[in-house]
XYZ file of C-alpha atoms in Angstrom:
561
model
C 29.574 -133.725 -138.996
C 27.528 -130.948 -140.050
C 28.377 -127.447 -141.002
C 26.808 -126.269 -137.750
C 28.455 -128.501 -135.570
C 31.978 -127.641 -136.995
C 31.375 -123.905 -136.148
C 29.545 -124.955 -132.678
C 32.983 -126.418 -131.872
C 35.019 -123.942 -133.094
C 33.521 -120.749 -131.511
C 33.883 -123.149 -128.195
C 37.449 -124.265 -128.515
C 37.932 -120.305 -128.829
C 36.020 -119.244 -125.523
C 37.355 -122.132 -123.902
C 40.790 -120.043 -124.297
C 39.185 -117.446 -121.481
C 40.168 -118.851 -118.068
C 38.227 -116.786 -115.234
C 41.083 -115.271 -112.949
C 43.028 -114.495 -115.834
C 44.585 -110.859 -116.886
C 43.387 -110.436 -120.641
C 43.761 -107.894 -122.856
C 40.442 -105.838 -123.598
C 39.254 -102.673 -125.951
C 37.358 -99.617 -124.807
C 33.924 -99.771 -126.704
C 32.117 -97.431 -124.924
C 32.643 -94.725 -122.118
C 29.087 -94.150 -120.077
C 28.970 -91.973 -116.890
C 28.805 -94.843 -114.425
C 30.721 -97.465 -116.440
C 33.208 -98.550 -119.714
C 32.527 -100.917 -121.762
C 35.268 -103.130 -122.331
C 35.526 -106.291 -125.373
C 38.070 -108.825 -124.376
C 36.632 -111.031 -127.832
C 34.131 -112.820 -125.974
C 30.386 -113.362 -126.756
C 29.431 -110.652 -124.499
C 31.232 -107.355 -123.401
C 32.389 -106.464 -119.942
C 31.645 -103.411 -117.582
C 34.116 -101.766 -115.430
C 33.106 -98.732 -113.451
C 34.149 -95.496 -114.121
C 36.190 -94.819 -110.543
C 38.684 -97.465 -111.802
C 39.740 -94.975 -114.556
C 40.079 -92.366 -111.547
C 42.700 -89.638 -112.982
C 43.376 -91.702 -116.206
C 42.366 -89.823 -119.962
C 40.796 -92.682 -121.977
C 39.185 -93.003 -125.356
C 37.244 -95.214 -127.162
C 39.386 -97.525 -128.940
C 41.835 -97.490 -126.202
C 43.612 -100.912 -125.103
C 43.167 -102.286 -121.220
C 44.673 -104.920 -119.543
C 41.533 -105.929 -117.086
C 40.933 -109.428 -114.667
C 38.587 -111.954 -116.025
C 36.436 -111.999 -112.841
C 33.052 -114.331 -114.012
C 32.181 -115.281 -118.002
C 29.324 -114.844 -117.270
C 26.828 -112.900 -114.704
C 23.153 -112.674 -114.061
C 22.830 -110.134 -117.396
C 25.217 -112.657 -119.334
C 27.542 -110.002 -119.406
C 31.060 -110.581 -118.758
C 32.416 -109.359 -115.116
C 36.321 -107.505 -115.768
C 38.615 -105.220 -112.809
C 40.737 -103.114 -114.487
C 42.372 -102.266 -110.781
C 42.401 -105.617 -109.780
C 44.234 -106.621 -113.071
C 46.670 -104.089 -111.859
C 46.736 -105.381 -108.296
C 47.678 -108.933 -109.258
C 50.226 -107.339 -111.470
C 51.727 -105.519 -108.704
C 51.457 -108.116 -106.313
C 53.622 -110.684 -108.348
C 56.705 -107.566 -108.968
C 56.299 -106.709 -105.178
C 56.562 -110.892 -104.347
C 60.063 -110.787 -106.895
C 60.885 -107.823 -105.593
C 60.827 -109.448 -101.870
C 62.337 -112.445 -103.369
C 65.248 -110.743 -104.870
C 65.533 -108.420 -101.398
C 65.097 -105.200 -103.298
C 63.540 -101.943 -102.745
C 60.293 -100.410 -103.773
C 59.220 -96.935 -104.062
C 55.800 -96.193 -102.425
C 53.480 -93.174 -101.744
C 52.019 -92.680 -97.865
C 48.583 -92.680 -97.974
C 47.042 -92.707 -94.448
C 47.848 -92.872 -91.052
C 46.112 -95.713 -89.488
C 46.839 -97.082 -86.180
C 50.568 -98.208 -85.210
C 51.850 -96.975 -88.187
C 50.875 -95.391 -91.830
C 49.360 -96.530 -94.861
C 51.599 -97.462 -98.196
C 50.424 -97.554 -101.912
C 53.417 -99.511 -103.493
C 51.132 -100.342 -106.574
C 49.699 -102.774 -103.424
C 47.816 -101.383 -99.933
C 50.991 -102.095 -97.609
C 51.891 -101.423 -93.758
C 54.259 -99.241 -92.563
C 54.879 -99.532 -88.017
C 55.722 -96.746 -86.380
C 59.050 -98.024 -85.392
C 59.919 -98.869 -89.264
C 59.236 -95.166 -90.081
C 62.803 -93.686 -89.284
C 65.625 -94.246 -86.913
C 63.908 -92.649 -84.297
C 60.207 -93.253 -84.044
C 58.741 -89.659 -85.248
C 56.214 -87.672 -82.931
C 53.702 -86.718 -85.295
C 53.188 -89.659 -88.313
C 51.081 -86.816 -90.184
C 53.913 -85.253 -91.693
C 54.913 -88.273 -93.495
C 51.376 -88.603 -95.550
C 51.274 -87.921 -98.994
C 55.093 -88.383 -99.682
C 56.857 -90.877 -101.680
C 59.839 -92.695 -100.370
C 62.166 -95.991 -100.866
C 60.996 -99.078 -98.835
C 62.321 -102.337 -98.224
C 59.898 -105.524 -97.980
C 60.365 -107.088 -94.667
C 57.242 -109.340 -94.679
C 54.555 -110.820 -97.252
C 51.984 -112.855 -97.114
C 50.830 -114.289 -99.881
C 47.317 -115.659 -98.207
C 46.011 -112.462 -96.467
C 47.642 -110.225 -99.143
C 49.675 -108.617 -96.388
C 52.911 -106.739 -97.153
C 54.795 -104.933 -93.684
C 57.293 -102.396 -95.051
C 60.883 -100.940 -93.262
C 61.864 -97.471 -94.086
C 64.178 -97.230 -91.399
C 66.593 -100.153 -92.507
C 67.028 -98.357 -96.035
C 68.317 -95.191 -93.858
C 70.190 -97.661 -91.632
C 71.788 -99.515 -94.767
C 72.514 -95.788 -95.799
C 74.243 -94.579 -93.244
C 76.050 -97.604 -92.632
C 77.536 -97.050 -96.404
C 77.752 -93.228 -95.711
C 79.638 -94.223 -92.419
C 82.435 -96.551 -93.728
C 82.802 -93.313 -96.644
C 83.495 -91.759 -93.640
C 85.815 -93.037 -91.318
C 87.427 -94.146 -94.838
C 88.275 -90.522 -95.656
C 87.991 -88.368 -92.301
C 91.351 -87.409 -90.444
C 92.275 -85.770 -86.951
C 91.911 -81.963 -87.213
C 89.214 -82.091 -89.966
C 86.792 -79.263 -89.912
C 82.962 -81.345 -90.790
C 79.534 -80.079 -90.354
C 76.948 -81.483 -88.160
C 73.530 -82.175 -87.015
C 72.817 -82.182 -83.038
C 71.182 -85.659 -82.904
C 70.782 -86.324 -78.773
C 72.163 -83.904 -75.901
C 72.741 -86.141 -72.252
C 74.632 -84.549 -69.377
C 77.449 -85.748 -70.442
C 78.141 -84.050 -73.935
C 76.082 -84.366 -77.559
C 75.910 -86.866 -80.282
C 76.120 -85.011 -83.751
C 75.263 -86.903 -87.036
C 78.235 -86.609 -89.449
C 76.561 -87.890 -92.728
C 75.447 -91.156 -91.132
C 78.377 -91.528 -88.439
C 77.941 -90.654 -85.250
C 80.266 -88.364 -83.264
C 80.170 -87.528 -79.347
C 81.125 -83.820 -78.449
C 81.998 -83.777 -74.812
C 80.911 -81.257 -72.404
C 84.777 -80.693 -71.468
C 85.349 -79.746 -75.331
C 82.486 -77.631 -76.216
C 83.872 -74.499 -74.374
C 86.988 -73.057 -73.074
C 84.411 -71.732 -70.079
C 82.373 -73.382 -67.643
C 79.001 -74.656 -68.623
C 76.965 -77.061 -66.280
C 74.680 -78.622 -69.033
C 75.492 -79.298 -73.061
C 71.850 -77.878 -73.391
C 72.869 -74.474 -72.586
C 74.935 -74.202 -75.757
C 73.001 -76.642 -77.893
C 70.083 -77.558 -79.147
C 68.642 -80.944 -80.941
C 68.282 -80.252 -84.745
C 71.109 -77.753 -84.532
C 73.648 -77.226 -87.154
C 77.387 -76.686 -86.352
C 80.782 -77.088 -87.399
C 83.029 -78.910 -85.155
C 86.207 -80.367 -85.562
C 87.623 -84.176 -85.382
C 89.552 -85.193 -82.407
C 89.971 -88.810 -82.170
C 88.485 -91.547 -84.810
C 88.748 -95.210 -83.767
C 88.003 -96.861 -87.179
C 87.828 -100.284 -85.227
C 84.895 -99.066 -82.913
C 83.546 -96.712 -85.128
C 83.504 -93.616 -82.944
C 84.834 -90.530 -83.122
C 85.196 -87.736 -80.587
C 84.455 -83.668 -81.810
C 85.603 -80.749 -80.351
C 84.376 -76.638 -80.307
C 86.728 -75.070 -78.212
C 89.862 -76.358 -79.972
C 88.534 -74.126 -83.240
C 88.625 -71.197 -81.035
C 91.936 -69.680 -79.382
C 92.523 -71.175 -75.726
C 91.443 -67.727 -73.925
C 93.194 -69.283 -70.766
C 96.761 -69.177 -72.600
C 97.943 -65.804 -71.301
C 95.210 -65.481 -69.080
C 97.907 -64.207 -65.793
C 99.290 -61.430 -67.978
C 95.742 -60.053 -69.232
C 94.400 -59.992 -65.495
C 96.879 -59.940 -62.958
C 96.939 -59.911 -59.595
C 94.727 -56.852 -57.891
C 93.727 -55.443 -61.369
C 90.272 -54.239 -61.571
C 88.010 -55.695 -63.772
C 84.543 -55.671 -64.933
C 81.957 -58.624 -65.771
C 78.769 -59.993 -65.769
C 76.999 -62.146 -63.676
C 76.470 -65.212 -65.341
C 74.933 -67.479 -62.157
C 74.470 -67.566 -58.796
C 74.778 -70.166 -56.072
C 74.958 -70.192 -52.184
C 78.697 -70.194 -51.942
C 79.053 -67.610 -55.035
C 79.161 -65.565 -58.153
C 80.354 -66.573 -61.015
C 81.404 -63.191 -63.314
C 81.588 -63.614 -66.774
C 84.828 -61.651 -67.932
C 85.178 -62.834 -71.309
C 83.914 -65.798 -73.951
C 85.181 -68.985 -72.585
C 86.257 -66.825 -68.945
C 85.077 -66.653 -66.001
C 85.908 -66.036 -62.279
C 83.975 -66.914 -58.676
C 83.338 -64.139 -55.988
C 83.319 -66.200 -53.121
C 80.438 -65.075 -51.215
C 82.611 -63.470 -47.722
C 84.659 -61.620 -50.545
C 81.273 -59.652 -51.069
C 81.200 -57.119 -48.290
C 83.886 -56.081 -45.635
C 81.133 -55.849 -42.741
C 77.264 -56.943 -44.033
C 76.976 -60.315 -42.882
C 75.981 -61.661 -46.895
C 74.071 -65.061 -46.221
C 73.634 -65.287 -50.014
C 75.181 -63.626 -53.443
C 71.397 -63.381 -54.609
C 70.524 -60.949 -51.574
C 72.788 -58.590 -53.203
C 73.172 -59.501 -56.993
C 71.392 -60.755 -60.013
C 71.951 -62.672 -63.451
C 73.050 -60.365 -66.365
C 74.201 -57.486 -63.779
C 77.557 -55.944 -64.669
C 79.821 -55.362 -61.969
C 83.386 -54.574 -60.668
C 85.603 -56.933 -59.012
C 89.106 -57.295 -57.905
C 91.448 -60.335 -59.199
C 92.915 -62.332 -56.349
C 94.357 -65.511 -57.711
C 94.321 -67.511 -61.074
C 94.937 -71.556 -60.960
C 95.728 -72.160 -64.886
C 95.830 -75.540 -64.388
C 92.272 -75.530 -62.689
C 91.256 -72.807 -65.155
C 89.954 -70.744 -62.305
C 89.932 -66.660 -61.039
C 89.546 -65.529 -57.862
C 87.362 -62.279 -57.639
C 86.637 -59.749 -55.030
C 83.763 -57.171 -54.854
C 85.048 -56.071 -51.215
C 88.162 -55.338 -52.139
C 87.559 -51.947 -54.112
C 86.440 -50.437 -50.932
C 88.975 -49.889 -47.729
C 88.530 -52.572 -45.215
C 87.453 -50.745 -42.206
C 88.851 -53.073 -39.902
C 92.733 -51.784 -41.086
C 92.160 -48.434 -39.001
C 89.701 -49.933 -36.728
C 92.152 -49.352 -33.611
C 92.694 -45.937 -34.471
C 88.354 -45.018 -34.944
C 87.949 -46.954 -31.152
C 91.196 -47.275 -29.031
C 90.785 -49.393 -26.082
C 89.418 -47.741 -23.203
C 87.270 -45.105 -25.105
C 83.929 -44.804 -24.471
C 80.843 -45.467 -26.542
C 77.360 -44.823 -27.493
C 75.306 -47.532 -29.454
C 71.801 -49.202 -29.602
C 71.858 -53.057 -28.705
C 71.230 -54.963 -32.015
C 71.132 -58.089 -31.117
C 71.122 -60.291 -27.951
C 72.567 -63.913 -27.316
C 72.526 -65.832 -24.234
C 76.177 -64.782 -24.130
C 76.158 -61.386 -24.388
C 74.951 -58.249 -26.523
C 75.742 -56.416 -29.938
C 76.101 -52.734 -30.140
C 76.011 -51.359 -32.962
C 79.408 -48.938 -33.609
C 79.302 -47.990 -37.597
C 77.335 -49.564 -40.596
C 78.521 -53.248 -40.535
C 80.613 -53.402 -37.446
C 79.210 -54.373 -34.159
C 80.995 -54.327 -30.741
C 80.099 -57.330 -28.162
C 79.241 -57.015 -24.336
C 79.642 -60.168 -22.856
C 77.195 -61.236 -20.172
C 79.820 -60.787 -17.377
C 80.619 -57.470 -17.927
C 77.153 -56.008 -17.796
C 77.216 -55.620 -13.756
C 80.049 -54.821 -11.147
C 77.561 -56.663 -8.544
C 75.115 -58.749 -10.073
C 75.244 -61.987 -11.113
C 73.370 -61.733 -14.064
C 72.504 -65.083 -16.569
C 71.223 -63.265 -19.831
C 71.526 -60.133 -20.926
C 67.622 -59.671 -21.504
C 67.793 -59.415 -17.685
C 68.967 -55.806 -17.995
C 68.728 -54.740 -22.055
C 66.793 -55.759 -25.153
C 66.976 -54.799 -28.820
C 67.151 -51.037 -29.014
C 68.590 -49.759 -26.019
C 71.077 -47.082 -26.011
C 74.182 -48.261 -23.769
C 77.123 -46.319 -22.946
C 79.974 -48.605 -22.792
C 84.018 -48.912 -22.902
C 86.231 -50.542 -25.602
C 88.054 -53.361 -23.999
C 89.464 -54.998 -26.323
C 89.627 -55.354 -30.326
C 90.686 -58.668 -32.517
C 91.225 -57.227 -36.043
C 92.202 -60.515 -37.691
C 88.559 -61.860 -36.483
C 87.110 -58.979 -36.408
C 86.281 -58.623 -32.431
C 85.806 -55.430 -30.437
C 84.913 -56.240 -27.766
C 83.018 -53.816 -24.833
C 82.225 -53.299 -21.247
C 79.181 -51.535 -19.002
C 80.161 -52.201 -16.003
C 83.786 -50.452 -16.993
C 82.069 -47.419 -17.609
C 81.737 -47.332 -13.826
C 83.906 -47.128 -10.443
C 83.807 -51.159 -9.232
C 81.714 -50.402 -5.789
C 84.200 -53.311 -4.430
C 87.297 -51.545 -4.951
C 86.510 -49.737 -1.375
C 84.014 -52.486 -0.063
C 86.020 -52.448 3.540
C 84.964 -48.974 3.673
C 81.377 -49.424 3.134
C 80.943 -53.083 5.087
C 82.197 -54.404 8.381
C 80.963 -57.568 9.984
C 78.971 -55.983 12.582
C 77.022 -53.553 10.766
C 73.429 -53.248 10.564
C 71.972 -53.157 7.057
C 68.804 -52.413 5.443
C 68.004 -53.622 2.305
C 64.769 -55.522 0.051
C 64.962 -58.906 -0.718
C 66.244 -59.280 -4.852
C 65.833 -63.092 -4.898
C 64.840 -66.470 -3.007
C 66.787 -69.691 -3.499
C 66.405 -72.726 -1.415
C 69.282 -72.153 0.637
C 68.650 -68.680 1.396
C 67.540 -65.112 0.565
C 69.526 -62.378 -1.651
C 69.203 -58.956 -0.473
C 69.939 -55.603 -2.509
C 72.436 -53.321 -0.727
C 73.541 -49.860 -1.400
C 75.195 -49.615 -5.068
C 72.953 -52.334 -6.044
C 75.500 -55.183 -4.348
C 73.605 -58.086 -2.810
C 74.691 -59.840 0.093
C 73.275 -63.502 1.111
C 70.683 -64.587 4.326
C 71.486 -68.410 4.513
C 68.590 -69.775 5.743
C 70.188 -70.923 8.706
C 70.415 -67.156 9.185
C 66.652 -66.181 9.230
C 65.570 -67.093 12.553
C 66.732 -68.470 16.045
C 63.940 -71.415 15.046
C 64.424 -73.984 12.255
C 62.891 -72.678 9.151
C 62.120 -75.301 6.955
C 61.671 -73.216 3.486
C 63.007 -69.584 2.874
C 59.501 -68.758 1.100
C 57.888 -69.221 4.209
C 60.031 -66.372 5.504
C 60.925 -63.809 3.313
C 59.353 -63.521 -0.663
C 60.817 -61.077 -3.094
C 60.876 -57.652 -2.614
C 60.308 -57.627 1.441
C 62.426 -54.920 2.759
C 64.393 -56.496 5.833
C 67.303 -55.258 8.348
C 70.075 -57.443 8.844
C 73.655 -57.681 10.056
C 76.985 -58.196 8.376
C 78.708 -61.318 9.056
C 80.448 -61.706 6.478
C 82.949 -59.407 3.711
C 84.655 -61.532 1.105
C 86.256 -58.619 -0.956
C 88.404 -60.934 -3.187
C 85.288 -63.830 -3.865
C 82.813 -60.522 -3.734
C 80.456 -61.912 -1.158
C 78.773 -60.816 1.681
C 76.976 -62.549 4.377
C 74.431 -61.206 6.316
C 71.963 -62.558 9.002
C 68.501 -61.456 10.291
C 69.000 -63.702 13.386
C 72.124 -61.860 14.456
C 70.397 -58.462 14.811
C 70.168 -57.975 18.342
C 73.587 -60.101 19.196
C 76.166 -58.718 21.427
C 79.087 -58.017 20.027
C 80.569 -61.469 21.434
C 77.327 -63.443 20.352
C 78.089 -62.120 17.000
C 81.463 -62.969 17.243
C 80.390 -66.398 17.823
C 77.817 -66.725 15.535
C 80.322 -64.981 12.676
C 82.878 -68.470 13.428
C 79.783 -70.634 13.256
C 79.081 -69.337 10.444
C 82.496 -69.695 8.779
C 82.509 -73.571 9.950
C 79.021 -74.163 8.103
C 79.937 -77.215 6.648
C 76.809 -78.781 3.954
C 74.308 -81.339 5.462
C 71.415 -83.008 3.415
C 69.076 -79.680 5.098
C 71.454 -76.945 4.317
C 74.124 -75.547 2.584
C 76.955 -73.871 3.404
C 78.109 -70.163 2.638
C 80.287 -71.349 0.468
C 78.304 -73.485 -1.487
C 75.382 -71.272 -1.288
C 77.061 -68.247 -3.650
C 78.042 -71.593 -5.649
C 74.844 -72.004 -6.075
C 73.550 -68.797 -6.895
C 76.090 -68.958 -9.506
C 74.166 -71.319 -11.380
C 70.904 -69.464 -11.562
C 69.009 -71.476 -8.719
C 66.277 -69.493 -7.348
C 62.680 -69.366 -6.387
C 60.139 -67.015 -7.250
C 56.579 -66.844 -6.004
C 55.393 -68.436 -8.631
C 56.843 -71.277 -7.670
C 55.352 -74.202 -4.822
C-alpha cells in the first residue's frame, strides 16, 4: 500500500469517529455578528448563530459542547446546535429525573392556554389545575418566577413533559401536617391564614393543616355570617380546641381567648337599669342594641312606643344610632337581654282612668273608620272607639260612614275603658236624652203622624218621625188595594201622613199605616189586631219579621228595578 493510501485511511478511520446526532466537544474560532465559528476537529468548521449564545460572554478559544446536526451541508461546512446540544442534555436529566420521581426546579415563561409555560432546561407544560391547591384567578402573576416541580408525564416521542406544582405543596403540607398534629395540644395559641369562609364557620390554614373555626366560637355575641368578622387571606391568632389525630381535624376557637362577657352579665345590667347602646341591625320583629363587645340585647318591636302603633323598628331607628333602653330580662343560658325603649317614658295608660273617667264627655276628630265603628282621637297615641251601635238612639245604622268620615269633630261620652288592652271605649248617642225613654208620651196607637219617607225595603216603607225615630208602613199598610211593590207607592223622601198602630217601647218599633188614616176608632181597633196577627206568607212579611229585616240592611233605593 502506498504512502497515500495509508494516510487516505487514516484521516477516514478518524472522521468516521463523528456520528451525526452526537454531542461533541467543539472550540470557538471565530465570533462574527450573525454567527460563531465552531472546530469540533473535522475537515470543515461549523456555524452556530449568534442568538444561541443569547446572554452568554464568550471568547475565542472558548470550549462548547454543540450537536453534530449534518457532516456535511450544501457549503461543505459542518451543521452544529449549541442549544440543541443542551436540549438533549436536559432532556436525558429531566427523563432520570422522572425515572427516579424527583423534583426539578423551573422558571415560568408564558402563559399559554390551560395553563403556563415552563423552562426546566426543556419547554414543559404546566395546567391550570397543577398550578396550586386552588386553581389561581389570574395565571399572570406566576410568569417569570422560578419554582420546584414534580414530573407527572413525559413523552419521549413528542418531547412532551406535563409538570405538577400543586402535588409538591400537597406533599408539603402533608409533611408540615403530621409536624403538626405531632406537636400541637388543646389550648395552644397558633397563627392562621383564613383559607374558605361557608355559613357555617371558616377553614384557617395552620402551616399545612387545616382547622375549622365555627361560627358558635368566633364570638361571645351574635353574628349571622362568619364573613362579617372575617375575611379570606386574613391573618389571626386563634386557639386549639379539639385535635382528632385519627381524622386529622382540628376545631379553633376566638371567643375562648377573650373573657366570657356573659359571666356576670345579671350583676352588670340588672333588672330596670338604664342603659345605652347602639344599634347594630334591624329586623321586622326588632332591634338588636349593641351594649358591649360580644353583648347584645333585642327591643322587641311593641316595647318601642307606649301608644304609636310601630309596624317596623326601621320607621323609627337606624344602624349605628345610639340609644337608651331599659333592661327587662336576661336568659344566661340563651345568652339573651330583654330591652325596652318605652319604658323610660310613663305609660299613659297607668292614669288613663283618672285623664277620662267614665261618663265624661269628649271632644275629638274621627281618625279612622271600620265597618265596626270609629276612632277618635283623645291624646297623641291613644284613640277612643265608637262602636257602630252607639252612634244613634233611633237609627239603625250599618257603617259609620253613614253619619261621619275622617275628620269630623264628635262630641261623645266615655263608656267604658280596658287598661290591660288598652280600650276606651265611647258613645254619641249617650251624649243625648234616649227619645224612647218617654216614647208613650210622644206615640199612641191612634195618632196621626206626618213624616218623609227615610227608606224603601220590599216589605215596606220607613218613615222619619220627630227626634229622627222611624216607624215602619208594611206594605200591607199602604193601601185598601193590593200593592204589589212598595216603589210603586212611595220612593224616598215623599212626605206622607199616617197613623200609629203600633208602639213597641221595649223592641223600639213603631208601626204605622197610611191605609188606616180615615178609620174609626173601632176600624182601627180592628185593623191594629190584624195587624198584630200578621203572620209571613210567600207575598208578605210580617211586622215582626219586617224590623228583622231592616235589621239586616235590606232596602231599596231608586236606583234600583
Amino acid at each position: 500500500m502506498s504512502i497515500n493510501a495509508e494516510l487516505s485511511d487514516l484521516i477516514d478511520s478518524k472522521f468516521r469517529e463523528f456520528k451525526e446526532g452526537t454531542i461533541v466537544n467543539g472550540t470557538i474560532i471565530d465570533i462574527r455578528p450573525q454567527v460563531v465559528l465552531v472546530d469540533i476537529g473535522y475537515k470543515s468548521e461549523g456555524a452556530i448563530p449568534s442568538a444561541e449564545f443569547e446572554d452568554e460572554e464568550i471568547e475565542v478559544g472558548d470550549g462548547v459542547e454543540v450537536l453534530l446536526m449534518k457532516l456535511e451541508d450544501d457549503n461543505g461546512m459542518v451543521v452544529l446546535s449549541k442549544e440543541k446540544a443542551a436540549h438533549k442534555q436536559n432532556w436525558e436529566k429531566i427523563v432520570k429525573v422522572y425515572e427516579d420521581g424527583g423534583l426539578v426546579k423551573g422558571k415560568v415563561k408564558s402563559v399559554v392556554k390551560g395553563g403556563l409555560m415552563v423552562n426546566v432546561g426543556v419547554e414543559a407544560f404546566l395546567p391550570g389545575s397543577q398550578v396550586d391547591i386552588i386553581p389561581p384567578k389570574d395565571l399572570s402573576e406566576y410568569v417569570g418566577k422560578i419554582f420546584e416541580f414534580k414530573i407527572v408525564k413525559v413523552n419521549d416521542e413528542r418531547k412532551n413533559i406535563v409538570l405538577s406544582r400543586r402535588e409538591v405543596i400537597e406533599a408539603e403540607r402533608a409533611e408540615m401536617r403530621q409536624q403538626f398534629l405531632q406537636t400541637v395540644t388543646i389550648g395552644d395559641k397558633v397563627e392562621g391564614l383564613v383559607k374558605n369562609i361557608t355559613d357555617f364557620g371558616a377553614f384557617v390554614d395552620l402551616q399545612g393543616m387545616d382547622g375549622l373555626l365555627h361560627i358558635t366560637d368566633m364570638s361571645w355575641g351574635r353574628i349571622s355570617h362568619p364573613s362579617e368578622m372575617l375575611h379570606i387571606g386574613q391573618s389571626l391568632e386563634v386557639q386549639i380546641l379539639d385535635v382528632d389525630r385519627e381524622k386529622e381535624r382540628v376545631s379553633l376557637g376566638i371567643k375562648q381567648m377573650q373573657d366570657n362577657p356573659w359571666a356576670d352579665i345579671e350583676a352588670k345590667y340588672p333588672i330596670s337599669q338604664n342603659v345605652k347602646g347602639k344599634v347594630t341591625k334591624l329586623l321586622p320583629y326588632g332591634a338588636f342594641i349593641e351594649l358591649e363587645r360580644g353583648v347584645e340585647g333585642l327591643v322587641h318591636v311593641s316595647e318601642l312606643s307606649w301608644v304609636k302603633r310601630i309596624t317596623r323598628p326601621s320607621d323609627v331607628l337606624e344602624i349605628g344610632q345610639e340609644i337608651e333602653a331599659v333592661v327587662l330580662g336576661i336568659s344566661i343560658e340563651e345568652q339573651k337581654i330583654s330591652l325596652g325603649v318605652r319604658q323610660l317614658d310613663e305609660n299613659p295608660w297607668d292614669a288613663i282612668e283618672a285623664r277620662y273617667p267614665i261618663g265624661q264627655r269628649i271632644t275629638g276628630a274621627v281618625r279612622n273608620l271600620t265597618t265596626y265603628g270609629a276612632f277618635v282621637g283623645l291624646e297623641e297615641g291613644i284613640d277612643g272607639m265608637i262602636h257602630v251601635s252607639d252612634l244613634s238612639w233611633t237609627r239603625k245604622i250599618n257603617h259609620p260612614s253613614e253619619v261621619l268620615k275622617k275628620g269630623d269633630e264628635v262630641e261623645a261620652v266615655v263608656l267604658s275603658i280596658d287598661k290591660e288592652n288598652q280600650r276606651v271605649s265611647l258613645g254619641v248617642k249617650q251624649a243625648e236624652n234616649d227619645p224612647w225613654s218617654d216614647i208613650d208620651d210622644k206615640f199612641k196607637v191612634g195618632d196621626l203622624v206626618k213624616g218623609q219617607v227615610a227608606k224603601i225595603a220590599s216589605f215596606g216603607a220607613f218613615v222619619n218621625l220627630q227626634d229622627d225615630i222611624d216607624g215602619l208602613i208594611h206594605i200591607s199598610q199602604l193601601s185598601e188595594d193590593h200593592v204589589e211593590r212598595v216603589k210603586d207607592v212611595l220612593k224616598v223622601g215623599d212626605d206622607v201622613e199616617a197613623r200609629v198602630i203600633k208602639v213597641d217601647k221595649v223592641e223600639r218599633r213603631i208601626g204605622l199605616s197610611i191605609k188606616a188614616v180615615e178609620y174609626s176608632e173601632d176600624e182601627l181597633k180592628k185593623e191594629s189586631q190584624s195587624f198584630e196577627t200578621l203572620k209571613p206568607s210567600s207575598e208578605m212579611v210580617g211586622l215582626e219579621q219586617a224590623f228583622n229585616l231592616a235589621s239586616s240592611g235590606e232596602e231599596w233605593s231608586p236606583s234600583e228595578d
